[in-house]
Amino acid sequence: MAPRTAAVATDVEESHSLPGLRFNETLSWRAGKPIAVADLLRRLQALSNEMRGMEQEENERDSFTEVAKELVSPNLLAHKDKGVKALTASCLVDILRLCAPDAPFTGQQLRDVFNLIISHILPALADPSHAYNKQHLYVLDSLAVVKSIILLADIPSAETLIKNVFKICFDVLSGPSKSSDGEVLQKTVEMNMTAMLVCLVDETQALPPEVVDIIVAQFLRTDPKAVSGAGTKSKKNGIVDEKQSTLELMQVPPAYNMAKYICNACPEKMARYFSQYFNEVVTDASKSTGQKISSKNRKRHSDGIDDSDDDHTGGPSEEGISDLRKVHGLLRELWRACPGVLQNVIPQLEAELSAENVQLRLLATETFGDIISGIGAAGPPAAPNLDPTAYPSNPLADPLENTASLNLVTKPSSPQLFPSAHPQAYSSYLGRRHDKSALVRAAWTTGIGRILTTSAGGAGLTQQEEDHLITDLARMLGDADDKVRIAAVNVVARFSFRDVVHKLGRSGGVDESGSVLGTLAERVKDLKHSVRAEAMPVLARIWGVAVGEIAAGNEQVGALLRGIPSKILNTHYTNDFEVMVLLDRIFFEQLVPLNYPPIKAKNVKLTNGSSQGVKESQGESTDPDKIRTERILLLARDLDERAKKVFYINQSRQPTLSPYITAFLERCEEYNGGVMDQNEAQIKEHLTKFIKTFAARFPNSQQASADLWKFAKLHDRRSYQLIRFCMKPDSDYRTVIKAIKELTKRIVEISPSTTASNSLVDTLTSLLYQISLIVYNKSHVPAIMEYSRTDNKSLAATAHELLRQISSRTPEVLKAHVQEICKTLQDEAPTAKKANDAGAVENLKACASFASKYPKEIPQDPKFRQAMTNFALHGSPAEAAKYAVSVIWAASQKKEMLVRDLMQQCLKGFQYGGEGFLSRLATLSQLMLLAPNEIDQDSNDAILDIAIKQILLVVREPSKKSTDAYEWTSTIDTEALAKCWALKILVNRIRSHDDAQSLSTVAAPVYHLLLNLIEQQGDLAEARNTPPTHKPRLRLLAARLYLKLCTQKSHEPLLKPPAFNALALVAQDSIQEVRAGFLQCLKKYLHHQKLSQRFYTIPFLFAFEPSEPVRSDVTTWIKSRATVFSNIKSQQIGSSSKVNTVMESIIARLISLLSHHPDYANDAEDLIDLSRYIIFYLQNVATEDNLSLIYHIAQRVKACRDAVSSSPAPDAPASEADDRLYHLSDLAQITIRKYEDAHNWTIQTLPGKVRLPSSLFSEIKSHSEAQRIAEHNYLPESVEAGVESLLKATLRASRPGHGRKRKTEGDVDGKEAKKVKGLPIRKAVGTGAAKEKKPVTRKDAGTSKTPKSKKTAEPKDLDSGERRRSGRAKQAEKSYVERDSEEDDEEMYMVDAAEEEESDEEMDESGKEIYDEEEVANPGQDEQEQEPEEERESAAEESAPPTPPKRTPRSTSKSTPKSTPKSTPKSKKNSTVSPRAKAKARPNPKSRPTRSKASNRGKAKEAADSDDELSDPPDSE
């Protein structure tokens, strides 16, 4: 090739002229004579090398003119060889660098140059292994450093080139970071591309819209949906690895970082572009209806009372909403990356908060919540793992609790604190808590939860702002809509344990009303099961994680969270089968998980022969059974009284249900999968009964029945055996858990379909939780005994209690450990100089219970007998002596001889205050009951002398206060304890008397003594100087002993009606502890059918109960018993047996009791007041089906005479007592009529005649007298209107949700907070109305009475008789004839088959048991004591019956003549101030601190720890 002549120049310049380009070879050619590629590459390389070393200021620009011209020739720019293009581009960028700022090219030439770079060089950067990658990098570096890229903005119509630059750069960085051979893309590529694009954005007057779209798209690369969609398309073969599809993006892509840097480098320009972009999307979305979103219509939207989510106003179409959702996701990510570009968008987004369309408000609310939280398009981080099965549980001080922070894509991040940057928008966002749409409020609740958990994206909130949001969260937990409550519950579920304690805990714990945790705890009783199902697991998981800190003694955590198990277990009282099933799952899967602790253990043989799991090489400290036992004890220790009953009753289901399950499995084996050789009908009938019984325990009984039939048809014998393993007392914990797991697995494997197997597994799992020995397991007994001895972590008392429960419920579990218990008792036996350990009482109680069932398992060696004797003589407290005597009598082979010796030791030298005198009294009391035949006459006289003359009739510390002083203390002194044991000696003496002929004579003095104690307010001393603190104790004990005596059929007739009336008034004692203790004893005996029907009258005297816990408790119990009797009645209809009318017939007994009440008076005001008893009775007993019978019985009372006060001659005129009966009969009838009208019911005429108890009522022989009484109205005219007003007020106050009205947005925060802080307690009924209302005049009474009389008389006036006939048709087979009082009493001793159930029993000397706690077992059975759902007041609380008003007690001069019938002088003296007047004069519970029933019982138990009648464990009398 000829040399370039044009390039040969002579240097004619001066010596100071600049040097020029030395390269002199040609780079262009004519058509048809191309330069060889190798030669061309060499020349271009030489030119490139030379120009790289040249600087702009050091060379002559004109020397580059020719080279520049040749470099832009089409021969080079369009060359096929990649190397030529790469070197040409390298040379061109050097020309642009050396000739800057004036490029030696025309506009078209520059277009061709950048076209080469953009089309070939920049895309090639994606391949780091490219042969000319070095030249590609050089070109990029030059464009970025020299900023030659700005020349692109000067090219006319360069929008396409600019768009391609952005597109290619982002494509390069968004592609694979490695080449095919593994070479990594250099970081400098990202840096230089970013610098180049920033320069281009900064110099370009207006970016093309396509460029803005490209930049926007980069921020959606963190969106998992967008990434998965794009990734699918980018695959070469279109194949996506399914195993890779669920992987999370952990790092931010380089393309995202580049877009982020561009926006932060040019915030003002990009803010304009993004504002325009957002506005265009919103405008396009709203075009379909013409709705325009602006800040002007923000004020147009206000919250109304309508809470509907349906929006009928115009709004964007579905496609428009989809576009808006995408752009809102973009806004989330933009705030995380570059908040400066949203300065113009935030006001537009704020306008959406006030849009009329719900979807727009919802979308804006969600977006604002995520923006403030620093959550981007990738969504929130994973929720913290609150694992209740973890061991050790997550410590509170662990800084590495949340590992989600490792994911930079989902880690919340907010560069600015939103409330400070945009205060107006933040205020508008907070206002959405009042939005009328539940969907918006739910989204808002989720948003504030994320703000709290992320601390506003890490920017941090002020203490005031955080507390305000926490308060709002508590309000949302009590929102009127269940969707909002569920959202709030889910928000709490996303808090880490540390945040629960340090953030949510600032507003209070689960026991504090209005706090987040307290309101969350209320949600477990929500009316909506969907809310309960969400709230209960969240609470349980929080406690499961916190149990480690609670065990470690962390007072902060304990104060906040230890009440969670009580809140959960108390849901048992909601009377909802769904709750029962859920409660079992929560208990065994969250509170005490079956697989807790997750420690691999091996079986080691213990010395007692039991199998214990211990982790190898970790020693005793990691014994899984001990760890699990500690958790159970911690849970039981912190339970309140009501929850503790549920806990123990739930465990007692196992021994109750296991015989039925065993029989069910036998029937299944006989059924043989449906293939039977004989007795097919009988087998199916038996199996059907079992399945029907078990299915009734489930919310969906039909589905449960179908599942159990499937199980029977599967006929898997291995499954039968696994269920037996779960129930077997010899099975250790591992065996039980493995059996449950294997059974679940087998059902899934052998079931024909997945749906059927899941349903069957759920049903069987619920049954297994009820019948398996999980808590009362033999593996836990050694640890329980160890804690009972050591009191480690203050668990000794709970361990003793649990051990006692095991011994009474499942004593078989203790067989392997009873020797150890006896050995412990033997070592701890007291002497005259050494006291026994305090925990020995519970061990003795457990041993006595075990000995009553398995006496042969008790040691017979002399040392153990001597130990029991020492306990009987020196045991402390005195209950230890009682239980020791029970052990001796039950298990000793020579018990008669031992008892006589023990009695002589007790009587020898007995002296009040002597060593062990209380223990001796307890021993004598027990011997009187167990061994009356071993007590000779001399010993009997000596015992009576001690009890009466030395103890009961002697006042050793006379009272210096007035004779009316009557006080309760939390502790009981020695003298009072001695008198209590003396009373028990006398009562036990007549309880063990077996001669029916002489019983009345022997028992009369004791009955008279007890009656005096009750009537004289616990004072027996003639000088009336009994200490005031002794009186309530003795009165309560006398009442409870009366009840205990009446549990024996031979003793019940000895309690005459006047004495019964006096006993009933204990229910209105002036001291709450006395009333509550009496009520608990009464409920216990009535539940176990130990008392006759008449005792059901007493609970209705609690109508004026001022203590809300006690009143709520008695209301719940009455309704439960009414439900039980109603179920029995429904089963008896159509059968030959007499229909059960226990609760209905009580109305007659209640009228009789009220007629002899000390507060009775005939004036209108007092009669209206007495109607509260009738209303209370109707609220708890009356239904549409039985109201007619109740009314009929109330009518029948008016056809009788009073038989309680005296037995007048048949033709004698009506006495004062009769007059009272007739007043109350009329009062009951008018109250029932008003109750009928209020409920729109109809009273039907009954076909039969009801007989009333002959012990209370006698017949009127004179027909004319009876006619006169029936026609005469005994009530004053103003009574009817007063009763109607009182009834309306009572029903209005008891209506669920009464007074709960949703506030609107305009309400002030204070009112809103008052509404949501806590669910309201019902107000006192009729206080103001009854006293402020003027007396009704005769005229007013007439106007109100006339229409009512027509309405009530309407059924009788119908000639056709259709309504009455329909009533008779319904009840034709019923018999309402009430039997005589003897028959009534006899009925209550018969155990109905529908109610029969093995019960908890108190250990009696005869070996029988009576459970000491209120029964709260399964609904639909006799032990049900839950309240019906329709009576619950709100979404989270049990019903709170109306608090009775205080009544001013009448003066003595007024009340005595009217209220006191002719009676003994003692009763007259006692009635000076009536018990109900005292109760009414007590302060309203709202004006003073009230104690719960649990605390009252606890105090009573603490005060009378040696008295089984004053404390809760009366186990062996």
Short mmCIF file of C-alpha atoms in Angstrom, two decimals, residues 804-1116:
data_model
loop_
_atom_site.label_atom_id
_atom_site.label_comp_id
_atom_site.label_asym_id
_atom_site.label_seq_id
_atom_site.Cartn_x
_atom_site.Cartn_y
_atom_site.Cartn_z
CA ARG A 804 -52.59 -34.28 94.96
CA GLN A 805 -54.60 -33.99 91.76
CA ILE A 806 -52.75 -36.91 90.24
CA SER A 807 -53.32 -39.03 93.32
CA SER A 808 -57.06 -38.33 93.31
CA ARG A 809 -57.62 -38.59 89.54
CA THR A 810 -55.15 -41.10 88.23
CA PRO A 811 -53.57 -42.80 91.25
CA GLU A 812 -52.32 -45.57 89.00
CA VAL A 813 -49.66 -43.16 87.80
CA LEU A 814 -48.28 -42.93 91.32
CA LYS A 815 -47.88 -46.65 91.82
CA ALA A 816 -44.24 -46.57 90.83
CA HIS A 817 -43.56 -43.60 93.10
CA VAL A 818 -45.81 -44.08 96.14
CA GLN A 819 -43.01 -45.75 98.07
CA GLU A 820 -40.87 -42.69 97.55
CA ILE A 821 -43.68 -40.43 98.76
CA CYS A 822 -44.13 -42.55 101.88
CA LYS A 823 -40.39 -42.55 102.49
CA THR A 824 -40.38 -38.75 102.28
CA LEU A 825 -43.24 -38.54 104.76
CA GLN A 826 -41.48 -40.92 107.08
CA ASP A 827 -38.35 -38.75 107.02
CA GLU A 828 -40.34 -35.53 107.56
CA ALA A 829 -42.51 -36.88 110.41
CA PRO A 830 -42.78 -34.36 113.27
CA THR A 831 -42.14 -34.93 116.96
CA ALA A 832 -42.91 -32.93 120.07
CA LYS A 833 -39.72 -30.94 119.47
CA LYS A 834 -39.50 -30.91 115.66
CA ALA A 835 -42.13 -29.56 113.29
CA ASN A 836 -42.84 -31.12 109.95
CA ASP A 837 -42.19 -29.44 106.63
CA ALA A 838 -45.02 -27.24 105.32
CA GLY A 839 -45.24 -29.26 102.12
CA ALA A 840 -45.94 -32.47 104.00
CA VAL A 841 -49.65 -31.63 104.12
CA GLU A 842 -50.06 -31.96 100.38
CA ASN A 843 -48.01 -35.16 100.34
CA LEU A 844 -50.21 -36.55 103.09
CA LYS A 845 -53.30 -35.56 101.16
CA ALA A 846 -52.01 -37.28 98.04
CA CYS A 847 -51.07 -40.34 100.05
CA ALA A 848 -54.49 -40.46 101.72
CA SER A 849 -56.24 -40.23 98.37
CA PHE A 850 -54.05 -42.99 96.96
CA ALA A 851 -54.54 -45.16 100.05
CA SER A 852 -58.31 -44.98 99.73
CA LYS A 853 -58.09 -46.68 96.31
CA TYR A 854 -54.97 -48.83 96.65
CA PRO A 855 -54.48 -49.55 100.37
CA LYS A 856 -52.26 -52.55 99.69
CA GLU A 857 -49.66 -50.33 98.01
CA ILE A 858 -49.07 -48.38 101.24
CA PRO A 859 -46.11 -49.59 103.36
CA GLN A 860 -47.02 -51.62 106.43
CA ASP A 861 -43.74 -51.34 108.31
CA PRO A 862 -43.81 -50.01 111.92
CA LYS A 863 -41.69 -46.96 111.07
CA PHE A 864 -44.26 -45.67 108.61
CA ARG A 865 -47.12 -46.32 111.05
CA GLN A 866 -45.23 -44.43 113.72
CA ALA A 867 -44.66 -41.56 111.31
CA MET A 868 -48.39 -41.34 110.63
CA THR A 869 -49.07 -41.41 114.35
CA ASN A 870 -46.62 -38.55 114.87
CA PHE A 871 -48.39 -36.55 112.18
CA ALA A 872 -51.70 -37.24 113.89
CA LEU A 873 -50.38 -35.94 117.22
CA HIS A 874 -47.95 -33.21 116.22
CA GLY A 875 -48.71 -32.39 112.58
CA SER A 876 -48.80 -28.75 111.57
CA PRO A 877 -51.09 -27.39 110.27
CA ALA A 878 -53.89 -29.46 111.73
CA GLU A 879 -54.98 -30.78 108.33
CA ALA A 880 -51.83 -32.94 108.39
CA ALA A 881 -53.25 -34.82 111.36
CA LYS A 882 -56.55 -35.36 109.60
CA TYR A 883 -54.93 -36.87 106.51
CA ALA A 884 -52.59 -39.00 108.61
CA VAL A 885 -55.61 -40.52 110.36
CA SER A 886 -57.16 -41.22 106.95
CA VAL A 887 -53.99 -43.06 105.87
CA ILE A 888 -53.93 -45.11 109.06
CA TRP A 889 -57.59 -46.07 108.76
CA ALA A 890 -57.40 -46.92 105.06
CA ALA A 891 -54.13 -48.86 104.92
CA SER A 892 -53.24 -50.23 108.35
CA GLN A 893 -53.94 -53.86 109.03
CA LYS A 894 -54.43 -53.27 112.76
CA LYS A 895 -56.30 -50.02 112.41
CA GLU A 896 -58.76 -50.63 115.28
CA MET A 897 -55.94 -51.00 117.78
CA LEU A 898 -54.04 -48.05 116.34
CA VAL A 899 -57.16 -45.87 116.47
CA ARG A 900 -57.85 -46.68 120.14
CA ASP A 901 -54.24 -45.95 121.09
CA LEU A 902 -54.32 -42.72 119.10
CA MET A 903 -57.52 -41.61 120.78
CA GLN A 904 -56.13 -42.21 124.24
CA GLN A 905 -53.02 -40.19 123.41
CA CYS A 906 -55.14 -37.32 122.14
CA LEU A 907 -57.36 -37.25 125.25
CA LYS A 908 -54.58 -37.77 127.78
CA GLY A 909 -53.73 -34.47 129.40
CA PHE A 910 -55.49 -32.42 126.74
CA GLN A 911 -55.27 -28.73 127.47
CA TYR A 912 -56.06 -25.71 125.34
CA GLY A 913 -52.82 -24.19 124.14
CA GLY A 914 -50.85 -27.31 124.88
CA GLU A 915 -48.37 -28.87 122.50
CA GLY A 916 -50.15 -30.06 119.36
CA PHE A 917 -53.64 -29.37 120.73
CA LEU A 918 -54.95 -28.31 117.30
CA SER A 919 -53.60 -31.51 115.76
CA ARG A 920 -55.31 -33.51 118.48
CA LEU A 921 -58.61 -31.76 117.79
CA ALA A 922 -58.27 -32.56 114.08
CA THR A 923 -57.45 -36.17 114.89
CA LEU A 924 -60.46 -36.48 117.19
CA SER A 925 -62.67 -34.93 114.52
CA GLN A 926 -61.53 -37.49 111.98
CA LEU A 927 -61.84 -40.36 114.41
CA MET A 928 -65.40 -39.33 115.19
CA LEU A 929 -66.23 -39.79 111.54
CA LEU A 930 -64.12 -42.81 110.62
CA ALA A 931 -64.21 -44.94 113.71
CA PRO A 932 -67.29 -44.13 115.81
CA ASN A 933 -67.60 -47.77 116.86
CA GLU A 934 -64.12 -47.69 118.39
CA ILE A 935 -65.05 -44.83 120.73
CA ASP A 936 -66.52 -45.93 124.04
CA GLN A 937 -68.94 -43.87 126.08
CA ASP A 938 -66.32 -42.44 128.40
CA SER A 939 -64.16 -41.33 125.50
CA ASN A 940 -67.19 -39.91 123.77
CA ASP A 941 -68.10 -37.84 126.81
CA ALA A 942 -64.52 -36.65 127.16
CA ILE A 943 -64.41 -35.57 123.52
CA LEU A 944 -67.72 -33.69 123.85
CA ASP A 945 -66.49 -32.02 127.02
CA ILE A 946 -63.37 -30.81 125.20
CA ALA A 947 -65.29 -29.59 122.17
CA ILE A 948 -68.09 -27.82 124.00
CA LYS A 949 -66.99 -26.74 127.44
CA GLN A 950 -63.29 -26.18 126.83
CA ILE A 951 -63.46 -24.76 123.32
CA LEU A 952 -66.81 -23.53 121.98
CA LEU A 953 -68.31 -21.89 125.07
CA VAL A 954 -65.13 -20.22 126.26
CA VAL A 955 -64.04 -16.80 124.98
CA ARG A 956 -60.39 -16.40 125.82
CA GLU A 957 -59.90 -13.01 124.23
CA PRO A 958 -63.18 -11.13 124.77
CA SER A 959 -64.02 -8.41 122.29
CA LYS A 960 -63.79 -4.83 123.47
CA LYS A 961 -65.82 -3.60 120.49
CA SER A 962 -69.60 -3.33 120.20
CA THR A 963 -71.65 -6.50 120.01
CA ASP A 964 -72.52 -5.69 116.39
CA ALA A 965 -68.88 -5.67 115.25
CA TYR A 966 -68.45 -8.11 112.39
CA GLU A 967 -65.09 -8.20 110.56
CA TRP A 968 -63.14 -10.40 108.18
CA THR A 969 -59.39 -10.78 108.27
CA SER A 970 -57.07 -12.56 105.91
CA THR A 971 -55.65 -14.68 108.73
CA ILE A 972 -57.37 -16.74 111.39
CA ASP A 973 -56.07 -16.96 114.94
CA THR A 974 -55.61 -20.06 117.04
CA GLU A 975 -58.78 -19.68 119.08
CA ALA A 976 -60.94 -19.45 116.00
CA LEU A 977 -59.23 -22.50 114.51
CA ALA A 978 -59.85 -24.45 117.67
CA LYS A 979 -63.54 -23.59 117.59
CA CYS A 980 -63.75 -24.64 113.96
CA TRP A 981 -62.31 -28.06 114.77
CA ALA A 982 -64.62 -28.35 117.77
CA LEU A 983 -67.62 -27.73 115.52
CA LYS A 984 -66.39 -30.40 113.14
CA ILE A 985 -66.09 -32.86 116.01
CA LEU A 986 -69.76 -32.36 116.84
CA VAL A 987 -70.89 -32.52 113.22
CA ASN A 988 -68.79 -35.60 112.41
CA ARG A 989 -70.25 -37.31 115.44
CA ILE A 990 -73.77 -37.10 114.04
CA ARG A 991 -72.63 -37.74 110.49
CA SER A 992 -71.30 -41.14 111.53
CA HIS A 993 -74.38 -41.95 113.63
CA ASP A 994 -75.91 -45.01 112.00
CA ASP A 995 -79.06 -45.47 114.09
CA ALA A 996 -81.89 -43.86 112.13
CA GLN A 997 -84.30 -44.13 115.07
CA SER A 998 -82.22 -42.06 117.46
CA LEU A 999 -80.63 -39.77 114.89
CA SER A 1000 -83.16 -36.98 115.37
CA THR A 1001 -82.59 -36.91 119.12
CA VAL A 1002 -78.80 -37.03 118.84
CA ALA A 1003 -78.62 -34.45 116.05
CA ALA A 1004 -81.08 -31.91 117.44
CA PRO A 1005 -78.58 -30.11 119.75
CA VAL A 1006 -76.03 -29.85 116.95
CA TYR A 1007 -78.61 -28.48 114.51
CA HIS A 1008 -79.73 -25.99 117.15
CA LEU A 1009 -76.11 -24.93 117.73
CA LEU A 1010 -75.49 -24.41 114.02
CA LEU A 1011 -78.73 -22.46 113.64
CA ASN A 1012 -77.74 -20.18 116.51
CA LEU A 1013 -74.37 -19.52 114.92
CA ILE A 1014 -76.09 -18.54 111.68
CA GLU A 1015 -78.80 -16.39 113.25
CA GLN A 1016 -76.54 -14.76 115.82
CA GLN A 1017 -73.92 -13.79 113.25
CA GLY A 1018 -71.41 -16.36 114.56
CA ASP A 1019 -71.70 -15.39 118.23
CA LEU A 1020 -72.32 -18.18 120.78
CA ALA A 1021 -71.17 -16.42 123.93
CA GLU A 1022 -73.89 -15.39 126.38
CA ALA A 1023 -72.06 -12.12 127.00
CA ARG A 1024 -71.96 -11.45 123.26
CA ASN A 1025 -68.23 -10.78 123.47
CA THR A 1026 -66.98 -13.08 120.71
CA PRO A 1027 -64.14 -11.37 118.80
CA PRO A 1028 -65.49 -9.70 115.63
CA THR A 1029 -63.00 -11.56 113.46
CA HIS A 1030 -64.28 -14.93 114.72
CA LYS A 1031 -67.92 -14.32 113.90
CA PRO A 1032 -67.85 -14.46 110.08
CA ARG A 1033 -65.57 -17.48 110.19
CA LEU A 1034 -67.88 -19.39 112.50
CA ARG A 1035 -71.01 -18.34 110.63
CA LEU A 1036 -69.56 -19.46 107.32
CA LEU A 1037 -68.39 -22.75 108.81
CA ALA A 1038 -71.82 -23.38 110.36
CA ALA A 1039 -73.48 -22.79 106.99
CA ARG A 1040 -71.09 -25.10 105.19
CA LEU A 1041 -71.49 -27.79 107.84
CA TYR A 1042 -75.26 -27.49 107.46
CA LEU A 1043 -74.81 -28.12 103.73
CA LYS A 1044 -72.53 -31.05 104.39
CA LEU A 1045 -75.02 -32.62 106.77
CA CYS A 1046 -77.79 -32.23 104.22
CA THR A 1047 -75.79 -34.22 101.67
CA GLN A 1048 -76.77 -37.29 103.69
CA LYS A 1049 -80.29 -38.47 102.98
CA SER A 1050 -80.97 -39.22 106.62
CA HIS A 1051 -80.05 -35.71 107.72
CA GLU A 1052 -81.77 -33.64 105.06
CA PRO A 1053 -85.30 -33.84 106.59
CA LEU A 1054 -83.91 -32.54 109.88
CA LEU A 1055 -83.36 -29.12 108.30
CA LYS A 1056 -86.80 -27.58 108.76
CA PRO A 1057 -88.06 -24.74 106.53
CA PRO A 1058 -87.45 -21.96 109.10
CA ALA A 1059 -83.87 -23.14 109.55
CA PHE A 1060 -83.51 -23.41 105.79
CA ASN A 1061 -84.65 -19.80 105.42
CA ALA A 1062 -82.09 -18.70 107.97
CA LEU A 1063 -79.40 -20.69 106.17
CA ALA A 1064 -80.35 -19.09 102.86
CA LEU A 1065 -79.73 -15.61 104.27
CA VAL A 1066 -76.01 -16.41 104.53
CA ALA A 1067 -76.02 -15.71 100.80
CA GLN A 1068 -76.66 -12.06 101.76
CA ASP A 1069 -74.06 -11.78 104.49
CA SER A 1070 -72.48 -8.34 104.74
CA ILE A 1071 -69.00 -9.76 104.06
CA GLN A 1072 -68.16 -10.79 100.53
CA GLU A 1073 -65.81 -13.58 101.58
CA VAL A 1074 -68.61 -15.24 103.53
CA ARG A 1075 -71.01 -14.99 100.61
CA ALA A 1076 -68.46 -16.28 98.10
CA GLY A 1077 -67.35 -19.16 100.34
CA PHE A 1078 -70.93 -20.22 100.98
CA LEU A 1079 -71.73 -20.03 97.27
CA GLN A 1080 -68.78 -22.20 96.28
CA CYS A 1081 -69.72 -24.90 98.76
CA LEU A 1082 -73.36 -24.77 97.66
CA LYS A 1083 -72.47 -25.04 93.98
CA LYS A 1084 -70.14 -27.95 94.62
CA TYR A 1085 -72.76 -30.06 96.38
CA LEU A 1086 -75.55 -29.12 94.00
CA HIS A 1087 -73.46 -30.01 91.02
CA HIS A 1088 -72.74 -33.46 92.38
CA GLN A 1089 -76.44 -33.90 93.24
CA LYS A 1090 -75.66 -34.14 96.93
CA LEU A 1091 -78.38 -31.69 97.93
CA SER A 1092 -82.11 -31.70 97.39
CA GLN A 1093 -84.01 -29.56 94.94
CA ARG A 1094 -84.89 -26.82 97.44
CA PHE A 1095 -81.27 -25.69 97.70
CA TYR A 1096 -81.47 -24.37 94.13
CA THR A 1097 -83.49 -21.52 95.61
CA ILE A 1098 -80.56 -19.98 97.47
CA PRO A 1099 -78.48 -18.77 94.46
CA PHE A 1100 -81.33 -16.48 93.41
CA LEU A 1101 -80.82 -14.44 96.57
CA PHE A 1102 -77.67 -13.10 94.88
CA ALA A 1103 -79.86 -10.78 92.81
CA PHE A 1104 -78.61 -7.86 94.93
CA GLU A 1105 -74.98 -9.05 94.98
CA PRO A 1106 -72.77 -5.91 94.84
CA SER A 1107 -69.57 -7.77 93.89
CA GLU A 1108 -69.44 -8.11 90.13
CA PRO A 1109 -67.18 -11.22 90.08
CA VAL A 1110 -69.44 -13.07 92.53
CA ARG A 1111 -72.60 -12.02 90.72
CA SER A 1112 -71.16 -12.99 87.35
CA ASP A 1113 -70.08 -16.33 88.77
CA VAL A 1114 -73.49 -17.20 90.16
CA THR A 1115 -75.22 -16.03 86.97
CA THR A 1116 -73.01 -18.23 84.84
#
